[in-house]
């Protein structure tokens, strides 16, 4: 069965610190997608990134970067020089692309960035 | 603003009742997805429609149903409501494939008393 684990329930950092949010997934599938979403206090969900299981290249987008390692089944998200506006709940998700459709979310990590 | 609209924003109803949530996707998007977010269950994918047809099913209860109309808007029908159905229901849309970036609406907060 597929599973997504975000072990960090809540993280607090001081502004300008770097922070890494962990995501570990379980699957026997060879093809799948992984996602990160942001849910700020206003409540809406915002797509951040999608990564295909065949593409292990790390990605950087501004202050955001993602480290995908199939060997450890992890897809971690790092925010560099955090800002107060980064305060939100971040969800990691797994999408199965073969067989029965499964789209599974982790329980989320609440990030608080303090000024 | 994602371009996805959902109505109503809030809904308060009683157990046993039936409600309909409405979603209008971004202009040009053919796929609509429904999600439920509750304290107990977290964020769950319910169902996806693509150009009027059901494309994928997640953890949707039999008491729930959805459809997508020719104008591509979608409705999620929840019946025989229970206290545990209280949640935030999100709609999202995307341009095509299931793996594309999804754009989320602001959600409908359902409270069942």
mmCIF file with all atom_site columns, C-alpha atoms in Angstrom:
data_model
loop_
_atom_site.group_PDB
_atom_site.id
_atom_site.type_symbol
_atom_site.label_atom_id
_atom_site.label_alt_id
_atom_site.label_comp_id
_atom_site.label_asym_id
_atom_site.label_entity_id
_atom_site.label_seq_id
_atom_site.pdbx_PDB_ins_code
_atom_site.Cartn_x
_atom_site.Cartn_y
_atom_site.Cartn_z
_atom_site.occupancy
_atom_site.B_iso_or_equiv
_atom_site.pdbx_formal_charge
_atom_site.auth_seq_id
_atom_site.auth_comp_id
_atom_site.auth_asym_id
_atom_site.auth_atom_id
_atom_site.pdbx_PDB_model_num
ATOM 1   C CA . UNK A 1 1   ? 0.000   0.000  0.000   1.00 0.00 ? 1   UNK A CA 1
ATOM 2   C CA . UNK A 1 2   ? 1.061   3.551  -0.578  1.00 0.00 ? 2   UNK A CA 1
ATOM 3   C CA . UNK A 1 3   ? 1.743   5.908  2.277   1.00 0.00 ? 3   UNK A CA 1
ATOM 4   C CA . UNK A 1 4   ? 3.089   9.412  2.803   1.00 0.00 ? 4   UNK A CA 1
ATOM 5   C CA . UNK A 1 5   ? 4.660   10.390 6.092   1.00 0.00 ? 5   UNK A CA 1
ATOM 6   C CA . UNK A 1 6   ? 5.410   13.890 7.237   1.00 0.00 ? 6   UNK A CA 1
ATOM 7   C CA . UNK A 1 7   ? 6.837   13.237 10.641  1.00 0.00 ? 7   UNK A CA 1
ATOM 8   C CA . UNK A 1 8   ? 7.271   16.889 11.564  1.00 0.00 ? 8   UNK A CA 1
ATOM 9   C CA . UNK A 1 9   ? 3.939   18.116 12.832  1.00 0.00 ? 9   UNK A CA 1
ATOM 10  C CA . UNK A 1 10  ? 5.082   21.649 13.523  1.00 0.00 ? 10  UNK A CA 1
ATOM 11  C CA . UNK A 1 11  ? 8.323   23.546 13.042  1.00 0.00 ? 11  UNK A CA 1
ATOM 12  C CA . UNK A 1 12  ? 9.164   27.015 14.306  1.00 0.00 ? 12  UNK A CA 1
ATOM 13  C CA . UNK A 1 13  ? 12.075  28.996 12.949  1.00 0.00 ? 13  UNK A CA 1
ATOM 14  C CA . UNK A 1 14  ? 13.244  32.563 13.172  1.00 0.00 ? 14  UNK A CA 1
ATOM 15  C CA . UNK A 1 15  ? 13.133  34.630 10.029  1.00 0.00 ? 15  UNK A CA 1
ATOM 16  C CA . UNK A 1 16  ? 16.126  34.153 7.699   1.00 0.00 ? 16  UNK A CA 1
ATOM 17  C CA . UNK A 1 17  ? 16.826  30.675 8.976   1.00 0.00 ? 17  UNK A CA 1
ATOM 18  C CA . UNK A 1 18  ? 16.827  27.775 6.537   1.00 0.00 ? 18  UNK A CA 1
ATOM 19  C CA . UNK A 1 19  ? 14.316  25.032 7.179   1.00 0.00 ? 19  UNK A CA 1
ATOM 20  C CA . UNK A 1 20  ? 13.771  21.589 5.690   1.00 0.00 ? 20  UNK A CA 1
ATOM 21  C CA . UNK A 1 21  ? 10.439  19.828 5.647   1.00 0.00 ? 21  UNK A CA 1
ATOM 22  C CA . UNK A 1 22  ? 10.651  16.078 5.402   1.00 0.00 ? 22  UNK A CA 1
ATOM 23  C CA . UNK A 1 23  ? 8.489   13.792 3.310   1.00 0.00 ? 23  UNK A CA 1
ATOM 24  C CA . UNK A 1 24  ? 8.894   10.037 3.178   1.00 0.00 ? 24  UNK A CA 1
ATOM 25  C CA . UNK A 1 25  ? 6.731   7.850  1.022   1.00 0.00 ? 25  UNK A CA 1
ATOM 26  C CA . UNK A 1 26  ? 6.122   4.134  0.667   1.00 0.00 ? 26  UNK A CA 1
ATOM 27  C CA . UNK A 1 27  ? 5.266   2.390  -2.563  1.00 0.00 ? 27  UNK A CA 1
ATOM 28  C CA . UNK A 1 28  ? 6.172   -0.585 -4.688  1.00 0.00 ? 28  UNK A CA 1
ATOM 29  C CA . UNK A 1 29  ? 5.206   1.283  -7.825  1.00 0.00 ? 29  UNK A CA 1
ATOM 30  C CA . UNK A 1 30  ? 7.916   2.291  -10.241 1.00 0.00 ? 30  UNK A CA 1
ATOM 31  C CA . UNK A 1 31  ? 6.039   5.168  -11.787 1.00 0.00 ? 31  UNK A CA 1
ATOM 32  C CA . UNK A 1 32  ? 4.452   7.864  -9.717  1.00 0.00 ? 32  UNK A CA 1
ATOM 33  C CA . UNK A 1 33  ? 4.400   11.569 -9.055  1.00 0.00 ? 33  UNK A CA 1
ATOM 34  C CA . UNK A 1 34  ? 5.198   13.480 -5.921  1.00 0.00 ? 34  UNK A CA 1
ATOM 35  C CA . UNK A 1 35  ? 3.845   16.908 -5.055  1.00 0.00 ? 35  UNK A CA 1
ATOM 36  C CA . UNK A 1 36  ? 4.197   19.663 -2.512  1.00 0.00 ? 36  UNK A CA 1
ATOM 37  C CA . UNK A 1 37  ? 1.371   22.049 -1.659  1.00 0.00 ? 37  UNK A CA 1
ATOM 38  C CA . UNK A 1 38  ? 1.224   25.095 0.573   1.00 0.00 ? 38  UNK A CA 1
ATOM 39  C CA . UNK A 1 39  ? -1.801  26.054 2.642   1.00 0.00 ? 39  UNK A CA 1
ATOM 40  C CA . UNK A 1 40  ? -1.364  29.540 4.116   1.00 0.00 ? 40  UNK A CA 1
ATOM 41  C CA . UNK A 1 41  ? -3.534  30.788 6.995   1.00 0.00 ? 41  UNK A CA 1
ATOM 42  C CA . UNK A 1 42  ? -6.077  32.069 4.490   1.00 0.00 ? 42  UNK A CA 1
ATOM 43  C CA . UNK A 1 43  ? -6.894  28.440 3.734   1.00 0.00 ? 43  UNK A CA 1
ATOM 44  C CA . UNK A 1 44  ? -6.462  28.016 0.008   1.00 0.00 ? 44  UNK A CA 1
ATOM 45  C CA . UNK A 1 45  ? -4.171  25.333 -1.337  1.00 0.00 ? 45  UNK A CA 1
ATOM 46  C CA . UNK A 1 46  ? -1.321  26.325 -3.592  1.00 0.00 ? 46  UNK A CA 1
ATOM 47  C CA . UNK A 1 47  ? 0.570   23.929 -5.817  1.00 0.00 ? 47  UNK A CA 1
ATOM 48  C CA . UNK A 1 48  ? 4.342   24.213 -5.402  1.00 0.00 ? 48  UNK A CA 1
ATOM 49  C CA . UNK A 1 49  ? 5.941   21.396 -7.358  1.00 0.00 ? 49  UNK A CA 1
ATOM 50  C CA . UNK A 1 50  ? 5.365   18.106 -9.145  1.00 0.00 ? 50  UNK A CA 1
ATOM 51  C CA . UNK A 1 51  ? 8.116   15.546 -9.601  1.00 0.00 ? 51  UNK A CA 1
ATOM 52  C CA . UNK A 1 52  ? 8.047   12.442 -11.773 1.00 0.00 ? 52  UNK A CA 1
ATOM 53  C CA . UNK A 1 53  ? 9.522   9.292  -10.257 1.00 0.00 ? 53  UNK A CA 1
ATOM 54  C CA . UNK A 1 54  ? 11.991  9.033  -13.111 1.00 0.00 ? 54  UNK A CA 1
ATOM 55  C CA . UNK A 1 55  ? 13.411  12.476 -12.540 1.00 0.00 ? 55  UNK A CA 1
ATOM 56  C CA . UNK A 1 56  ? 15.650  12.588 -9.498  1.00 0.00 ? 56  UNK A CA 1
ATOM 57  C CA . UNK A 1 57  ? 17.201  15.887 -10.367 1.00 0.00 ? 57  UNK A CA 1
ATOM 58  C CA . UNK A 1 58  ? 16.923  18.382 -7.563  1.00 0.00 ? 58  UNK A CA 1
ATOM 59  C CA . UNK A 1 59  ? 14.965  21.500 -8.289  1.00 0.00 ? 59  UNK A CA 1
ATOM 60  C CA . UNK A 1 60  ? 15.385  25.055 -7.154  1.00 0.00 ? 60  UNK A CA 1
ATOM 61  C CA . UNK A 1 61  ? 12.839  27.808 -7.461  1.00 0.00 ? 61  UNK A CA 1
ATOM 62  C CA . UNK A 1 62  ? 13.953  31.001 -5.800  1.00 0.00 ? 62  UNK A CA 1
ATOM 63  C CA . UNK A 1 63  ? 14.255  30.322 -2.077  1.00 0.00 ? 63  UNK A CA 1
ATOM 64  C CA . UNK A 1 64  ? 12.589  26.920 -2.471  1.00 0.00 ? 64  UNK A CA 1
ATOM 65  C CA . UNK A 1 65  ? 14.429  23.740 -3.296  1.00 0.00 ? 65  UNK A CA 1
ATOM 66  C CA . UNK A 1 66  ? 13.459  20.094 -3.401  1.00 0.00 ? 66  UNK A CA 1
ATOM 67  C CA . UNK A 1 67  ? 15.588  17.020 -2.884  1.00 0.00 ? 67  UNK A CA 1
ATOM 68  C CA . UNK A 1 68  ? 14.162  13.821 -4.341  1.00 0.00 ? 68  UNK A CA 1
ATOM 69  C CA . UNK A 1 69  ? 15.960  10.599 -3.413  1.00 0.00 ? 69  UNK A CA 1
ATOM 70  C CA . UNK A 1 70  ? 14.421  7.350  -4.557  1.00 0.00 ? 70  UNK A CA 1
ATOM 71  C CA . UNK A 1 71  ? 16.962  5.343  -2.597  1.00 0.00 ? 71  UNK A CA 1
ATOM 72  C CA . UNK A 1 72  ? 15.510  6.648  0.653   1.00 0.00 ? 72  UNK A CA 1
ATOM 73  C CA . UNK A 1 73  ? 11.971  7.275  -0.672  1.00 0.00 ? 73  UNK A CA 1
ATOM 74  C CA . UNK A 1 74  ? 12.179  10.872 0.359   1.00 0.00 ? 74  UNK A CA 1
ATOM 75  C CA . UNK A 1 75  ? 11.129  14.132 -1.226  1.00 0.00 ? 75  UNK A CA 1
ATOM 76  C CA . UNK A 1 76  ? 12.275  16.877 1.094   1.00 0.00 ? 76  UNK A CA 1
ATOM 77  C CA . UNK A 1 77  ? 11.554  20.560 0.762   1.00 0.00 ? 77  UNK A CA 1
ATOM 78  C CA . UNK A 1 78  ? 13.926  23.289 1.880   1.00 0.00 ? 78  UNK A CA 1
ATOM 79  C CA . UNK A 1 79  ? 13.151  26.949 2.307   1.00 0.00 ? 79  UNK A CA 1
ATOM 80  C CA . UNK A 1 80  ? 16.247  29.122 2.366   1.00 0.00 ? 80  UNK A CA 1
ATOM 81  C CA . UNK A 1 81  ? 16.244  32.388 4.290   1.00 0.00 ? 81  UNK A CA 1
ATOM 82  C CA . UNK A 1 82  ? 12.704  31.852 5.522   1.00 0.00 ? 82  UNK A CA 1
ATOM 83  C CA . UNK A 1 83  ? 10.278  34.741 5.694   1.00 0.00 ? 83  UNK A CA 1
ATOM 84  C CA . UNK A 1 84  ? 7.171   35.329 7.746   1.00 0.00 ? 84  UNK A CA 1
ATOM 85  C CA . UNK A 1 85  ? 5.072   34.872 4.603   1.00 0.00 ? 85  UNK A CA 1
ATOM 86  C CA . UNK A 1 86  ? 6.304   31.291 4.437   1.00 0.00 ? 86  UNK A CA 1
ATOM 87  C CA . UNK A 1 87  ? 4.238   30.493 7.509   1.00 0.00 ? 87  UNK A CA 1
ATOM 88  C CA . UNK A 1 88  ? 1.760   27.882 6.367   1.00 0.00 ? 88  UNK A CA 1
ATOM 89  C CA . UNK A 1 89  ? 0.934   24.205 6.428   1.00 0.00 ? 89  UNK A CA 1
ATOM 90  C CA . UNK A 1 90  ? 2.834   22.276 3.806   1.00 0.00 ? 90  UNK A CA 1
ATOM 91  C CA . UNK A 1 91  ? 1.553   19.019 2.377   1.00 0.00 ? 91  UNK A CA 1
ATOM 92  C CA . UNK A 1 92  ? 3.448   16.370 0.521   1.00 0.00 ? 92  UNK A CA 1
ATOM 93  C CA . UNK A 1 93  ? 1.430   14.106 -1.773  1.00 0.00 ? 93  UNK A CA 1
ATOM 94  C CA . UNK A 1 94  ? 1.882   10.909 -3.773  1.00 0.00 ? 94  UNK A CA 1
ATOM 95  C CA . UNK A 1 95  ? 0.058   10.095 -6.984  1.00 0.00 ? 95  UNK A CA 1
ATOM 96  C CA . UNK A 1 96  ? 0.048   6.587  -8.363  1.00 0.00 ? 96  UNK A CA 1
ATOM 97  C CA . UNK A 1 97  ? 0.095   6.609  -12.159 1.00 0.00 ? 97  UNK A CA 1
ATOM 98  C CA . UNK A 1 98  ? -0.460  2.936  -12.887 1.00 0.00 ? 98  UNK A CA 1
ATOM 99  C CA . UNK A 1 99  ? -3.162  0.568  -11.739 1.00 0.00 ? 99  UNK A CA 1
ATOM 100 C CA . UNK A 1 100 ? -5.764  1.918  -9.349  1.00 0.00 ? 100 UNK A CA 1
ATOM 101 C CA . UNK A 1 101 ? -5.652  5.682  -9.111  1.00 0.00 ? 101 UNK A CA 1
ATOM 102 C CA . UNK A 1 102 ? -4.384  6.765  -5.716  1.00 0.00 ? 102 UNK A CA 1
ATOM 103 C CA . UNK A 1 103 ? -3.688  10.300 -4.624  1.00 0.00 ? 103 UNK A CA 1
ATOM 104 C CA . UNK A 1 104 ? -2.479  10.341 -1.061  1.00 0.00 ? 104 UNK A CA 1
ATOM 105 C CA . UNK A 1 105 ? -1.588  13.315 1.083   1.00 0.00 ? 105 UNK A CA 1
ATOM 106 C CA . UNK A 1 106 ? 0.638   13.458 4.097   1.00 0.00 ? 106 UNK A CA 1
ATOM 107 C CA . UNK A 1 107 ? -0.691  14.927 7.302   1.00 0.00 ? 107 UNK A CA 1
ATOM 108 C CA . UNK A 1 108 ? 1.090   18.200 6.711   1.00 0.00 ? 108 UNK A CA 1
ATOM 109 C CA . UNK A 1 109 ? 3.784   20.165 8.502   1.00 0.00 ? 109 UNK A CA 1
ATOM 110 C CA . UNK A 1 110 ? 2.872   23.487 10.064  1.00 0.00 ? 110 UNK A CA 1
ATOM 111 C CA . UNK A 1 111 ? 5.712   25.952 9.602   1.00 0.00 ? 111 UNK A CA 1
ATOM 112 C CA . UNK A 1 112 ? 5.837   29.046 11.764  1.00 0.00 ? 112 UNK A CA 1
ATOM 113 C CA . UNK A 1 113 ? 8.356   31.669 10.824  1.00 0.00 ? 113 UNK A CA 1
ATOM 114 C CA . UNK A 1 114 ? 8.867   34.182 13.596  1.00 0.00 ? 114 UNK A CA 1
ATOM 115 C CA . UNK A 1 115 ? 9.957   37.751 12.949  1.00 0.00 ? 115 UNK A CA 1
ATOM 116 C CA . UNK B 2 1   ? -6.804  34.390 -7.324  1.00 0.00 ? 1   UNK B CA 1
ATOM 117 C CA . UNK B 2 2   ? -6.610  30.900 -8.861  1.00 0.00 ? 2   UNK B CA 1
ATOM 118 C CA . UNK B 2 3   ? -9.540  31.448 -11.216 1.00 0.00 ? 3   UNK B CA 1
ATOM 119 C CA . UNK B 2 4   ? -11.486 28.589 -9.630  1.00 0.00 ? 4   UNK B CA 1
ATOM 120 C CA . UNK B 2 5   ? -14.692 29.606 -7.897  1.00 0.00 ? 5   UNK B CA 1
ATOM 121 C CA . UNK B 2 6   ? -16.680 27.697 -5.332  1.00 0.00 ? 6   UNK B CA 1
ATOM 122 C CA . UNK B 2 7   ? -20.070 28.409 -3.873  1.00 0.00 ? 7   UNK B CA 1
ATOM 123 C CA . UNK B 2 8   ? -21.193 28.717 -1.203  1.00 0.00 ? 8   UNK B CA 1
ATOM 124 C CA . UNK B 2 9   ? -18.281 29.711 1.010   1.00 0.00 ? 9   UNK B CA 1
ATOM 125 C CA . UNK B 2 10  ? -19.986 28.457 4.117   1.00 0.00 ? 10  UNK B CA 1
ATOM 126 C CA . UNK B 2 11  ? -22.815 26.046 4.642   1.00 0.00 ? 11  UNK B CA 1
ATOM 127 C CA . UNK B 2 12  ? -24.462 25.063 7.888   1.00 0.00 ? 12  UNK B CA 1
ATOM 128 C CA . UNK B 2 13  ? -26.965 22.260 7.894   1.00 0.00 ? 13  UNK B CA 1
ATOM 129 C CA . UNK B 2 14  ? -28.356 19.481 10.029  1.00 0.00 ? 14  UNK B CA 1
ATOM 130 C CA . UNK B 2 15  ? -27.703 15.765 10.136  1.00 0.00 ? 15  UNK B CA 1
ATOM 131 C CA . UNK B 2 16  ? -29.649 13.790 7.588   1.00 0.00 ? 16  UNK B CA 1
ATOM 132 C CA . UNK B 2 17  ? -29.857 16.663 5.137   1.00 0.00 ? 17  UNK B CA 1
ATOM 133 C CA . UNK B 2 18  ? -28.551 16.931 1.593   1.00 0.00 ? 18  UNK B CA 1
ATOM 134 C CA . UNK B 2 19  ? -26.406 19.716 0.176   1.00 0.00 ? 19  UNK B CA 1
ATOM 135 C CA . UNK B 2 20  ? -24.875 20.619 -3.143  1.00 0.00 ? 20  UNK B CA 1
ATOM 136 C CA . UNK B 2 21  ? -21.508 22.306 -3.535  1.00 0.00 ? 21  UNK B CA 1
ATOM 137 C CA . UNK B 2 22  ? -20.692 24.037 -6.766  1.00 0.00 ? 22  UNK B CA 1
ATOM 138 C CA . UNK B 2 23  ? -17.400 24.595 -8.545  1.00 0.00 ? 23  UNK B CA 1
ATOM 139 C CA . UNK B 2 24  ? -16.493 26.553 -11.646 1.00 0.00 ? 24  UNK B CA 1
ATOM 140 C CA . UNK B 2 25  ? -13.072 25.663 -13.044 1.00 0.00 ? 25  UNK B CA 1
ATOM 141 C CA . UNK B 2 26  ? -10.589 28.030 -14.602 1.00 0.00 ? 26  UNK B CA 1
ATOM 142 C CA . UNK B 2 27  ? -11.473 29.023 -18.106 1.00 0.00 ? 27  UNK B CA 1
ATOM 143 C CA . UNK B 2 28  ? -10.342 26.289 -20.464 1.00 0.00 ? 28  UNK B CA 1
ATOM 144 C CA . UNK B 2 29  ? -9.635  23.657 -17.816 1.00 0.00 ? 29  UNK B CA 1
ATOM 145 C CA . UNK B 2 30  ? -11.302 20.354 -18.553 1.00 0.00 ? 30  UNK B CA 1
ATOM 146 C CA . UNK B 2 31  ? -10.515 18.517 -15.326 1.00 0.00 ? 31  UNK B CA 1
ATOM 147 C CA . UNK B 2 32  ? -12.203 19.124 -12.017 1.00 0.00 ? 32  UNK B CA 1
ATOM 148 C CA . UNK B 2 33  ? -11.154 17.503 -8.760  1.00 0.00 ? 33  UNK B CA 1
ATOM 149 C CA . UNK B 2 34  ? -12.862 17.404 -5.391  1.00 0.00 ? 34  UNK B CA 1
ATOM 150 C CA . UNK B 2 35  ? -11.089 17.119 -2.052  1.00 0.00 ? 35  UNK B CA 1
ATOM 151 C CA . UNK B 2 36  ? -12.186 16.947 1.552   1.00 0.00 ? 36  UNK B CA 1
ATOM 152 C CA . UNK B 2 37  ? -10.132 18.365 4.393   1.00 0.00 ? 37  UNK B CA 1
ATOM 153 C CA . UNK B 2 38  ? -11.153 17.496 7.933   1.00 0.00 ? 38  UNK B CA 1
ATOM 154 C CA . UNK B 2 39  ? -9.416  17.344 11.265  1.00 0.00 ? 39  UNK B CA 1
ATOM 155 C CA . UNK B 2 40  ? -9.983  13.597 11.522  1.00 0.00 ? 40  UNK B CA 1
ATOM 156 C CA . UNK B 2 41  ? -9.146  12.481 8.006   1.00 0.00 ? 41  UNK B CA 1
ATOM 157 C CA . UNK B 2 42  ? -6.771  15.186 6.852   1.00 0.00 ? 42  UNK B CA 1
ATOM 158 C CA . UNK B 2 43  ? -6.720  16.034 3.175   1.00 0.00 ? 43  UNK B CA 1
ATOM 159 C CA . UNK B 2 44  ? -8.347  13.436 0.962   1.00 0.00 ? 44  UNK B CA 1
ATOM 160 C CA . UNK B 2 45  ? -8.928  13.201 -2.750  1.00 0.00 ? 45  UNK B CA 1
ATOM 161 C CA . UNK B 2 46  ? -12.569 12.402 -3.509  1.00 0.00 ? 46  UNK B CA 1
ATOM 162 C CA . UNK B 2 47  ? -13.132 12.301 -7.241  1.00 0.00 ? 47  UNK B CA 1
ATOM 163 C CA . UNK B 2 48  ? -12.047 13.693 -10.592 1.00 0.00 ? 48  UNK B CA 1
ATOM 164 C CA . UNK B 2 49  ? -14.025 14.526 -13.716 1.00 0.00 ? 49  UNK B CA 1
ATOM 165 C CA . UNK B 2 50  ? -12.591 15.189 -17.114 1.00 0.00 ? 50  UNK B CA 1
ATOM 166 C CA . UNK B 2 51  ? -14.741 16.843 -19.759 1.00 0.00 ? 51  UNK B CA 1
ATOM 167 C CA . UNK B 2 52  ? -17.925 15.536 -18.224 1.00 0.00 ? 52  UNK B CA 1
ATOM 168 C CA . UNK B 2 53  ? -16.823 12.009 -17.447 1.00 0.00 ? 53  UNK B CA 1
ATOM 169 C CA . UNK B 2 54  ? -15.637 10.480 -14.214 1.00 0.00 ? 54  UNK B CA 1
ATOM 170 C CA . UNK B 2 55  ? -11.900 9.912  -14.492 1.00 0.00 ? 55  UNK B CA 1
ATOM 171 C CA . UNK B 2 56  ? -10.731 8.788  -11.090 1.00 0.00 ? 56  UNK B CA 1
ATOM 172 C CA . UNK B 2 57  ? -12.202 7.953  -7.748  1.00 0.00 ? 57  UNK B CA 1
ATOM 173 C CA . UNK B 2 58  ? -10.662 8.313  -4.339  1.00 0.00 ? 58  UNK B CA 1
ATOM 174 C CA . UNK B 2 59  ? -12.102 8.019  -0.866  1.00 0.00 ? 59  UNK B CA 1
ATOM 175 C CA . UNK B 2 60  ? -15.577 9.169  -1.787  1.00 0.00 ? 60  UNK B CA 1
ATOM 176 C CA . UNK B 2 61  ? -18.428 7.806  0.288   1.00 0.00 ? 61  UNK B CA 1
ATOM 177 C CA . UNK B 2 62  ? -21.450 6.247  -1.366  1.00 0.00 ? 62  UNK B CA 1
ATOM 178 C CA . UNK B 2 63  ? -23.567 9.014  0.151   1.00 0.00 ? 63  UNK B CA 1
ATOM 179 C CA . UNK B 2 64  ? -21.590 11.481 -1.954  1.00 0.00 ? 64  UNK B CA 1
ATOM 180 C CA . UNK B 2 65  ? -21.817 11.943 -5.670  1.00 0.00 ? 65  UNK B CA 1
ATOM 181 C CA . UNK B 2 66  ? -20.534 14.403 -8.206  1.00 0.00 ? 66  UNK B CA 1
ATOM 182 C CA . UNK B 2 67  ? -21.032 15.379 -11.783 1.00 0.00 ? 67  UNK B CA 1
ATOM 183 C CA . UNK B 2 68  ? -19.553 17.712 -14.341 1.00 0.00 ? 68  UNK B CA 1
ATOM 184 C CA . UNK B 2 69  ? -21.868 19.532 -16.696 1.00 0.00 ? 69  UNK B CA 1
ATOM 185 C CA . UNK B 2 70  ? -21.407 20.448 -20.363 1.00 0.00 ? 70  UNK B CA 1
ATOM 186 C CA . UNK B 2 71  ? -20.289 23.932 -19.386 1.00 0.00 ? 71  UNK B CA 1
ATOM 187 C CA . UNK B 2 72  ? -17.602 22.177 -17.279 1.00 0.00 ? 72  UNK B CA 1
ATOM 188 C CA . UNK B 2 73  ? -18.796 23.359 -13.909 1.00 0.00 ? 73  UNK B CA 1
ATOM 189 C CA . UNK B 2 74  ? -19.106 20.623 -11.334 1.00 0.00 ? 74  UNK B CA 1
ATOM 190 C CA . UNK B 2 75  ? -21.320 19.860 -8.390  1.00 0.00 ? 75  UNK B CA 1
ATOM 191 C CA . UNK B 2 76  ? -20.626 17.687 -5.382  1.00 0.00 ? 76  UNK B CA 1
ATOM 192 C CA . UNK B 2 77  ? -23.738 16.300 -3.741  1.00 0.00 ? 77  UNK B CA 1
ATOM 193 C CA . UNK B 2 78  ? -23.580 15.170 -0.145  1.00 0.00 ? 78  UNK B CA 1
ATOM 194 C CA . UNK B 2 79  ? -26.575 13.357 1.270   1.00 0.00 ? 79  UNK B CA 1
ATOM 195 C CA . UNK B 2 80  ? -27.689 11.829 4.580   1.00 0.00 ? 80  UNK B CA 1
ATOM 196 C CA . UNK B 2 81  ? -25.180 14.113 6.208   1.00 0.00 ? 81  UNK B CA 1
ATOM 197 C CA . UNK B 2 82  ? -23.450 13.088 9.383   1.00 0.00 ? 82  UNK B CA 1
ATOM 198 C CA . UNK B 2 83  ? -21.536 15.122 11.931  1.00 0.00 ? 83  UNK B CA 1
ATOM 199 C CA . UNK B 2 84  ? -18.319 13.653 10.577  1.00 0.00 ? 84  UNK B CA 1
ATOM 200 C CA . UNK B 2 85  ? -18.954 15.170 7.166   1.00 0.00 ? 85  UNK B CA 1
ATOM 201 C CA . UNK B 2 86  ? -18.159 18.589 8.572   1.00 0.00 ? 86  UNK B CA 1
ATOM 202 C CA . UNK B 2 87  ? -15.095 19.667 6.643   1.00 0.00 ? 87  UNK B CA 1
ATOM 203 C CA . UNK B 2 88  ? -13.608 22.023 4.121   1.00 0.00 ? 88  UNK B CA 1
ATOM 204 C CA . UNK B 2 89  ? -14.355 20.880 0.597   1.00 0.00 ? 89  UNK B CA 1
ATOM 205 C CA . UNK B 2 90  ? -11.988 22.021 -2.100  1.00 0.00 ? 90  UNK B CA 1
ATOM 206 C CA . UNK B 2 91  ? -12.427 21.975 -5.806  1.00 0.00 ? 91  UNK B CA 1
ATOM 207 C CA . UNK B 2 92  ? -9.456  22.178 -8.140  1.00 0.00 ? 92  UNK B CA 1
ATOM 208 C CA . UNK B 2 93  ? -9.065  22.294 -11.879 1.00 0.00 ? 93  UNK B CA 1
ATOM 209 C CA . UNK B 2 94  ? -6.338  21.523 -14.341 1.00 0.00 ? 94  UNK B CA 1
ATOM 210 C CA . UNK B 2 95  ? -5.831  21.736 -18.043 1.00 0.00 ? 95  UNK B CA 1
ATOM 211 C CA . UNK B 2 96  ? -5.809  18.082 -18.864 1.00 0.00 ? 96  UNK B CA 1
ATOM 212 C CA . UNK B 2 97  ? -3.895  15.152 -17.531 1.00 0.00 ? 97  UNK B CA 1
ATOM 213 C CA . UNK B 2 98  ? -4.224  14.078 -13.950 1.00 0.00 ? 98  UNK B CA 1
ATOM 214 C CA . UNK B 2 99  ? -0.591  14.891 -13.315 1.00 0.00 ? 99  UNK B CA 1
ATOM 215 C CA . UNK B 2 100 ? -0.728  18.519 -14.236 1.00 0.00 ? 100 UNK B CA 1
ATOM 216 C CA . UNK B 2 101 ? -0.603  21.419 -11.842 1.00 0.00 ? 101 UNK B CA 1
ATOM 217 C CA . UNK B 2 102 ? -3.943  21.884 -10.143 1.00 0.00 ? 102 UNK B CA 1
ATOM 218 C CA . UNK B 2 103 ? -5.455  25.234 -9.264  1.00 0.00 ? 103 UNK B CA 1
ATOM 219 C CA . UNK B 2 104 ? -7.571  25.241 -6.138  1.00 0.00 ? 104 UNK B CA 1
ATOM 220 C CA . UNK B 2 105 ? -10.667 27.157 -5.262  1.00 0.00 ? 105 UNK B CA 1
ATOM 221 C CA . UNK B 2 106 ? -11.144 28.841 -1.885  1.00 0.00 ? 106 UNK B CA 1
ATOM 222 C CA . UNK B 2 107 ? -13.176 25.935 -0.546  1.00 0.00 ? 107 UNK B CA 1
ATOM 223 C CA . UNK B 2 108 ? -16.615 25.490 0.953   1.00 0.00 ? 108 UNK B CA 1
ATOM 224 C CA . UNK B 2 109 ? -16.742 25.034 4.684   1.00 0.00 ? 109 UNK B CA 1
ATOM 225 C CA . UNK B 2 110 ? -19.527 22.638 5.591   1.00 0.00 ? 110 UNK B CA 1
ATOM 226 C CA . UNK B 2 111 ? -20.755 22.424 9.151   1.00 0.00 ? 111 UNK B CA 1
ATOM 227 C CA . UNK B 2 112 ? -23.189 19.665 10.036  1.00 0.00 ? 112 UNK B CA 1
ATOM 228 C CA . UNK B 2 113 ? -25.002 20.204 13.340  1.00 0.00 ? 113 UNK B CA 1
#
